[in-house]
Short mmCIF file of C-alpha atoms in Angstrom, two decimals:
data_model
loop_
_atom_site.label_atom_id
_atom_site.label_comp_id
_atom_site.label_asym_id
_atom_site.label_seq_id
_atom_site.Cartn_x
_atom_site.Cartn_y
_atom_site.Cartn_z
CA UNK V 246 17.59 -10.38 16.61
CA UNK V 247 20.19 -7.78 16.10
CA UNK V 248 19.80 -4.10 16.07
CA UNK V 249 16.93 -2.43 13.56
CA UNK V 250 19.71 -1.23 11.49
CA UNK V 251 21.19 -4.75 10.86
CA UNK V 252 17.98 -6.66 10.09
CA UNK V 253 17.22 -3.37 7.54
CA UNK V 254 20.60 -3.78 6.06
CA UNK V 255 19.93 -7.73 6.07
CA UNK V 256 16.80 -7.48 4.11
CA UNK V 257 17.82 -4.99 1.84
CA UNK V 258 21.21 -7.46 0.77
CA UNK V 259 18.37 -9.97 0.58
CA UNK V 260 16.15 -7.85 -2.40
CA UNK V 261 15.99 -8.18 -5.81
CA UNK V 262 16.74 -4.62 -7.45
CA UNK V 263 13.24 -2.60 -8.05
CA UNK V 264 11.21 -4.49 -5.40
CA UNK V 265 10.37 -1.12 -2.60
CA UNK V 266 10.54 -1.59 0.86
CA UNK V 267 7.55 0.04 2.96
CA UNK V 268 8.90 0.40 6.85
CA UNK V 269 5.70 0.10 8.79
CA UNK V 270 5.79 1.95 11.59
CA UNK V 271 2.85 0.86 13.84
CA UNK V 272 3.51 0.35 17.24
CA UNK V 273 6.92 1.84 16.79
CA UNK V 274 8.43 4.88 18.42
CA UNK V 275 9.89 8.05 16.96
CA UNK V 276 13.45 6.90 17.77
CA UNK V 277 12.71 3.30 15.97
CA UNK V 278 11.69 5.15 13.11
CA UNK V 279 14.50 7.20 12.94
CA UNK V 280 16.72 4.00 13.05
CA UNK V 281 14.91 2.60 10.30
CA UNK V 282 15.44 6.57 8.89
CA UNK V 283 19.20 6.44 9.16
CA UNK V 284 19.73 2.89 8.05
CA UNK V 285 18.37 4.38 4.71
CA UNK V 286 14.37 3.89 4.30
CA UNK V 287 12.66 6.40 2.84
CA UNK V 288 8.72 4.94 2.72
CA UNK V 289 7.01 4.60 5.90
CA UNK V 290 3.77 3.00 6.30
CA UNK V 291 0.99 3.49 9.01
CA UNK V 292 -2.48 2.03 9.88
CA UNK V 293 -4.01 4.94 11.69
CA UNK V 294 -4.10 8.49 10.08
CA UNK V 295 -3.38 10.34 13.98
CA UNK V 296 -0.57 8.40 14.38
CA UNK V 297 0.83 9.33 10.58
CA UNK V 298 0.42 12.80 10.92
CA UNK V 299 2.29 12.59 14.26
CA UNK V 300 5.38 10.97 13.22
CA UNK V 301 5.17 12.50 9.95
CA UNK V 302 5.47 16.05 11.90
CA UNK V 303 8.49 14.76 14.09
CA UNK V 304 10.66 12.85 11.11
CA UNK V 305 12.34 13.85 8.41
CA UNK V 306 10.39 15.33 5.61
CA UNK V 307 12.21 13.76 3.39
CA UNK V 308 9.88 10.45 4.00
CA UNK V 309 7.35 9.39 1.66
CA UNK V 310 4.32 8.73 3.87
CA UNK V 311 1.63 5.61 3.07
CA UNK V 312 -1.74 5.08 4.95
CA UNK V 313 -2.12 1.47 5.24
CA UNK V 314 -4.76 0.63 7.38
CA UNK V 315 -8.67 0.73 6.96
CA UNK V 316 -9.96 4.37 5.99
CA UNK V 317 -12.79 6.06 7.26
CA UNK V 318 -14.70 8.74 5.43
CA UNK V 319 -14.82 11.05 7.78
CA UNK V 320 -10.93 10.78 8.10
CA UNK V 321 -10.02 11.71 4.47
CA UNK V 322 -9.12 15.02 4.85
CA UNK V 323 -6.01 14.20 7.20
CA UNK V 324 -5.29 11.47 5.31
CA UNK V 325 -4.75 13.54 2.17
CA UNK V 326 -3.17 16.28 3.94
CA UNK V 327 -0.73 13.88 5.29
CA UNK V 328 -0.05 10.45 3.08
CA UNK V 329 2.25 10.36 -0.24
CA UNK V 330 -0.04 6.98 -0.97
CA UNK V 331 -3.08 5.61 0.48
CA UNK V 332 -2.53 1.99 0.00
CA UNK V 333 -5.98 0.57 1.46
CA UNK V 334 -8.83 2.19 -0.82
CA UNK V 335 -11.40 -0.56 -1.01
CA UNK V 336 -14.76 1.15 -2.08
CA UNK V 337 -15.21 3.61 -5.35
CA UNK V 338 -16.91 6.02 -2.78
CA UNK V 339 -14.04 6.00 -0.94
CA UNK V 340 -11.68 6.80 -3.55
CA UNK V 341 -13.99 9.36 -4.71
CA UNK V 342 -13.54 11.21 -1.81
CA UNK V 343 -10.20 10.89 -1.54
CA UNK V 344 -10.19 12.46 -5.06
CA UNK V 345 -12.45 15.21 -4.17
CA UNK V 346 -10.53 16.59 -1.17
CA UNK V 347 -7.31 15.96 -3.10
CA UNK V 348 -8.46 18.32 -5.39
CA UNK V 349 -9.53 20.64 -2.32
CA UNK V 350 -6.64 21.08 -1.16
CA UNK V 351 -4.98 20.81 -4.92
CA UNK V 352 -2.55 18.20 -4.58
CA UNK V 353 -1.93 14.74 -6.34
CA UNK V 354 -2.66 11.60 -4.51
CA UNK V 355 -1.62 8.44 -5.37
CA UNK V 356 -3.53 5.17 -4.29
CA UNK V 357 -3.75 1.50 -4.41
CA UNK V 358 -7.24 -0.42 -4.77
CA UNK V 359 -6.84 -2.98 -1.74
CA UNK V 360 -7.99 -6.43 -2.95
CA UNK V 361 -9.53 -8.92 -0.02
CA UNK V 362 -7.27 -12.24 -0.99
CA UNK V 363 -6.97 -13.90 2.60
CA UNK V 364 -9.59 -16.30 4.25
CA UNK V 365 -10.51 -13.91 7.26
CA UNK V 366 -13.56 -11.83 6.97
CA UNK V 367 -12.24 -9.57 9.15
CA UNK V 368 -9.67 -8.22 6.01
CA UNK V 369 -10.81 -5.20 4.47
CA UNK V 370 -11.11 -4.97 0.24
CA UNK V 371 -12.54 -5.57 -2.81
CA UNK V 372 -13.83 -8.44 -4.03
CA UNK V 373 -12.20 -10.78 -7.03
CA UNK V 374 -15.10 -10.47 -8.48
CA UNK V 375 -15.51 -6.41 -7.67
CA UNK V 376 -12.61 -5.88 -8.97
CA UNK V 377 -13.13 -7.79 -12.30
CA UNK V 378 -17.15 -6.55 -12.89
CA UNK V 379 -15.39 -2.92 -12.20
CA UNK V 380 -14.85 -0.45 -15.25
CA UNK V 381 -11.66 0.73 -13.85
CA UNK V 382 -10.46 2.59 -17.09
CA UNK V 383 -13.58 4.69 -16.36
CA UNK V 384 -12.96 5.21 -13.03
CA UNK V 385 -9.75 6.49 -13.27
CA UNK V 386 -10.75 8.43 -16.30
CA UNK V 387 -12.47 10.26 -14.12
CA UNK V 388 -11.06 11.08 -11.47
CA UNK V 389 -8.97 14.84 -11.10
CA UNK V 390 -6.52 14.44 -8.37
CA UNK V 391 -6.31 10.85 -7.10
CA UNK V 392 -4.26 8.58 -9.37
CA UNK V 393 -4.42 4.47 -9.18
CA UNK V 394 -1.90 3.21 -9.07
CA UNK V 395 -1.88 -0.60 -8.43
CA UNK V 396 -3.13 -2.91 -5.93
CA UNK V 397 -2.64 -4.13 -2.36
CA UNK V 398 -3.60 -7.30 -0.78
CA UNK V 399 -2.43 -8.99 3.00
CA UNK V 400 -2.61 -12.41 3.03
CA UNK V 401 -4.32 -14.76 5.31
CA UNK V 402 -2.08 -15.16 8.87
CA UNK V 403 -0.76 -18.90 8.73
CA UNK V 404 2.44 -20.78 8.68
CA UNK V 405 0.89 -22.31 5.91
CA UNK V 406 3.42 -20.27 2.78
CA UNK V 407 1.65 -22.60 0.20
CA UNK V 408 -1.94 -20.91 1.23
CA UNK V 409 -0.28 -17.49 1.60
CA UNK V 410 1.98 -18.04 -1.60
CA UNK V 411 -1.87 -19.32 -3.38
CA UNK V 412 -2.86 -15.58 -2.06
CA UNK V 413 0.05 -13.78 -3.70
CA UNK V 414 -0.54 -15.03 -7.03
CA UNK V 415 -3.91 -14.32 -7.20
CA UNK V 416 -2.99 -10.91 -6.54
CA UNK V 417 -0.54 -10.87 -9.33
CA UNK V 418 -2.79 -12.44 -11.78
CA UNK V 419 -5.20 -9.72 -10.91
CA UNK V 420 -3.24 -6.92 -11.28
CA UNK V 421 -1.98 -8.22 -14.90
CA UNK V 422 -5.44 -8.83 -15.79
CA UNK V 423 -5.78 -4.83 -15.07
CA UNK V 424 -3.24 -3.53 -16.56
CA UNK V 425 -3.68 -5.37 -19.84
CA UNK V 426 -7.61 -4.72 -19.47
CA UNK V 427 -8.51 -1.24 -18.34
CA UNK V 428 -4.47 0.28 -17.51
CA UNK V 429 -2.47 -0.33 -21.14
CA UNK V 430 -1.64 2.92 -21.27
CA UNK V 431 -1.19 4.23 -18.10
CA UNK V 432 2.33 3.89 -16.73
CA UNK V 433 1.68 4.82 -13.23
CA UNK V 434 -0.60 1.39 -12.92
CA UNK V 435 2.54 -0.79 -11.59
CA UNK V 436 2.37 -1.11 -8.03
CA UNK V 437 1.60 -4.41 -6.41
CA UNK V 438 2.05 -4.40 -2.45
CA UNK V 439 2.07 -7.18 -0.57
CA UNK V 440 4.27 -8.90 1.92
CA UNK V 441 4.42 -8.32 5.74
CA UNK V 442 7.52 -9.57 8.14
CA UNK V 443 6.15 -12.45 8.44
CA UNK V 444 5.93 -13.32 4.52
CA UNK V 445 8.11 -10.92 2.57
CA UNK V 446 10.29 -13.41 0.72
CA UNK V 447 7.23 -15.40 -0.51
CA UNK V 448 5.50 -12.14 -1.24
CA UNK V 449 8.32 -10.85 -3.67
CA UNK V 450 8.62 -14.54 -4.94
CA UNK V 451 5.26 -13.65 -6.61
CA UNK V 452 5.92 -10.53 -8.33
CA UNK V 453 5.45 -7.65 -5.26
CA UNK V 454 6.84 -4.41 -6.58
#
């Protein structure tokens, strides 16, 4: 396996210049992280907002913080407080009042609309269809403090990298259907995450920033 350091330094000899690497940090210690810290990562990513606002309070603060697990309303206001990004928005209501208590506490957040492209029901996120019968321009129009800023998606968990690749580009077509549609002028709309351990070459194969 080889130590954290060289499988970082692996995958980053691996990347194509621009494409961001997101170290999650889930089941991980504060020592792992700080490997992952001092082999030169700089975006960590967490599923629960406790467990962010822990490590986040014992690491560098030099790290740019992402939620990237399933939101709850009534955990917003941490999750502002705390997260650079919240990747997994996948209602308006929720975004809403992520914007809301953003502007509370009068700071800028910036999130991704999370985009349900795997077979399992169990995945959280909008709809294809959602996200198409959406006025998104509007949306974001309106909004004060939260800013859009692309899409996520996790792809269904098979060996199967045709289905999982099939995923992927559905994503991508999304997101340029977006951007051309309802984010032409907006340069911060360029963000397309996607691509766990398990899938990361494929993922970048299809266009994940």
């Amino acid at each position: 396996m080889g130590s954290i350091a060289e499988n970082i330094k692996r995958l980053l000899d691996g990347l194509a210049p621009g494409v961001t690497v997101v170290a999650v940090t889930k089941t991980r210690t504060v020592g792992e992280a700080m490997e992952a810290y001092n082999a030169g990562l700089r975006i960590f990513g967490e599923n629960r907002v406790q467990e962010l606002a822990a490590k986040r309070e014992q690491l560098p603060g030099d790290i740019s913080w992402h939620l990237i697990g399933h939101l709850q309303s009534n955990k917003v206001k941490p999750a502002v407080a705390s997260a650079a990004m919240i990747e997994s928005v996948d209602t308006v209501r929720l975004l809403r009042l992520i914007d809301a208590e953003a502007l509370a506490q009068g700071r800028r957040i910036d999130c991704l609309l999370q985009v349900h492209i795997a077979s399992e029901e169990s995945k959280s996120g909008f709809s294809i269809t959602e996200m198409k019968a959406t006025d998104w321009g509007k949306v974001a129009s309106s909004l004060k403090a939260a800013r859009i800023c692309g899409v996520m998606g996790m792809a269904t968990f098979t060996d199967d990298k045709e289905k999982v690749r099939s995923e992927f580009s559905i994503l991508t077509d999304l997101f340029g259907q977006l951007r051309d549609v309802h984010f032409s002028h907006d340069s911060h709309f360029r963000e397309i995450s996607m691509g766990m351990t398990s899938d990361w070459q494929v993922a970048v194969e299809e266009g994940s920033t």
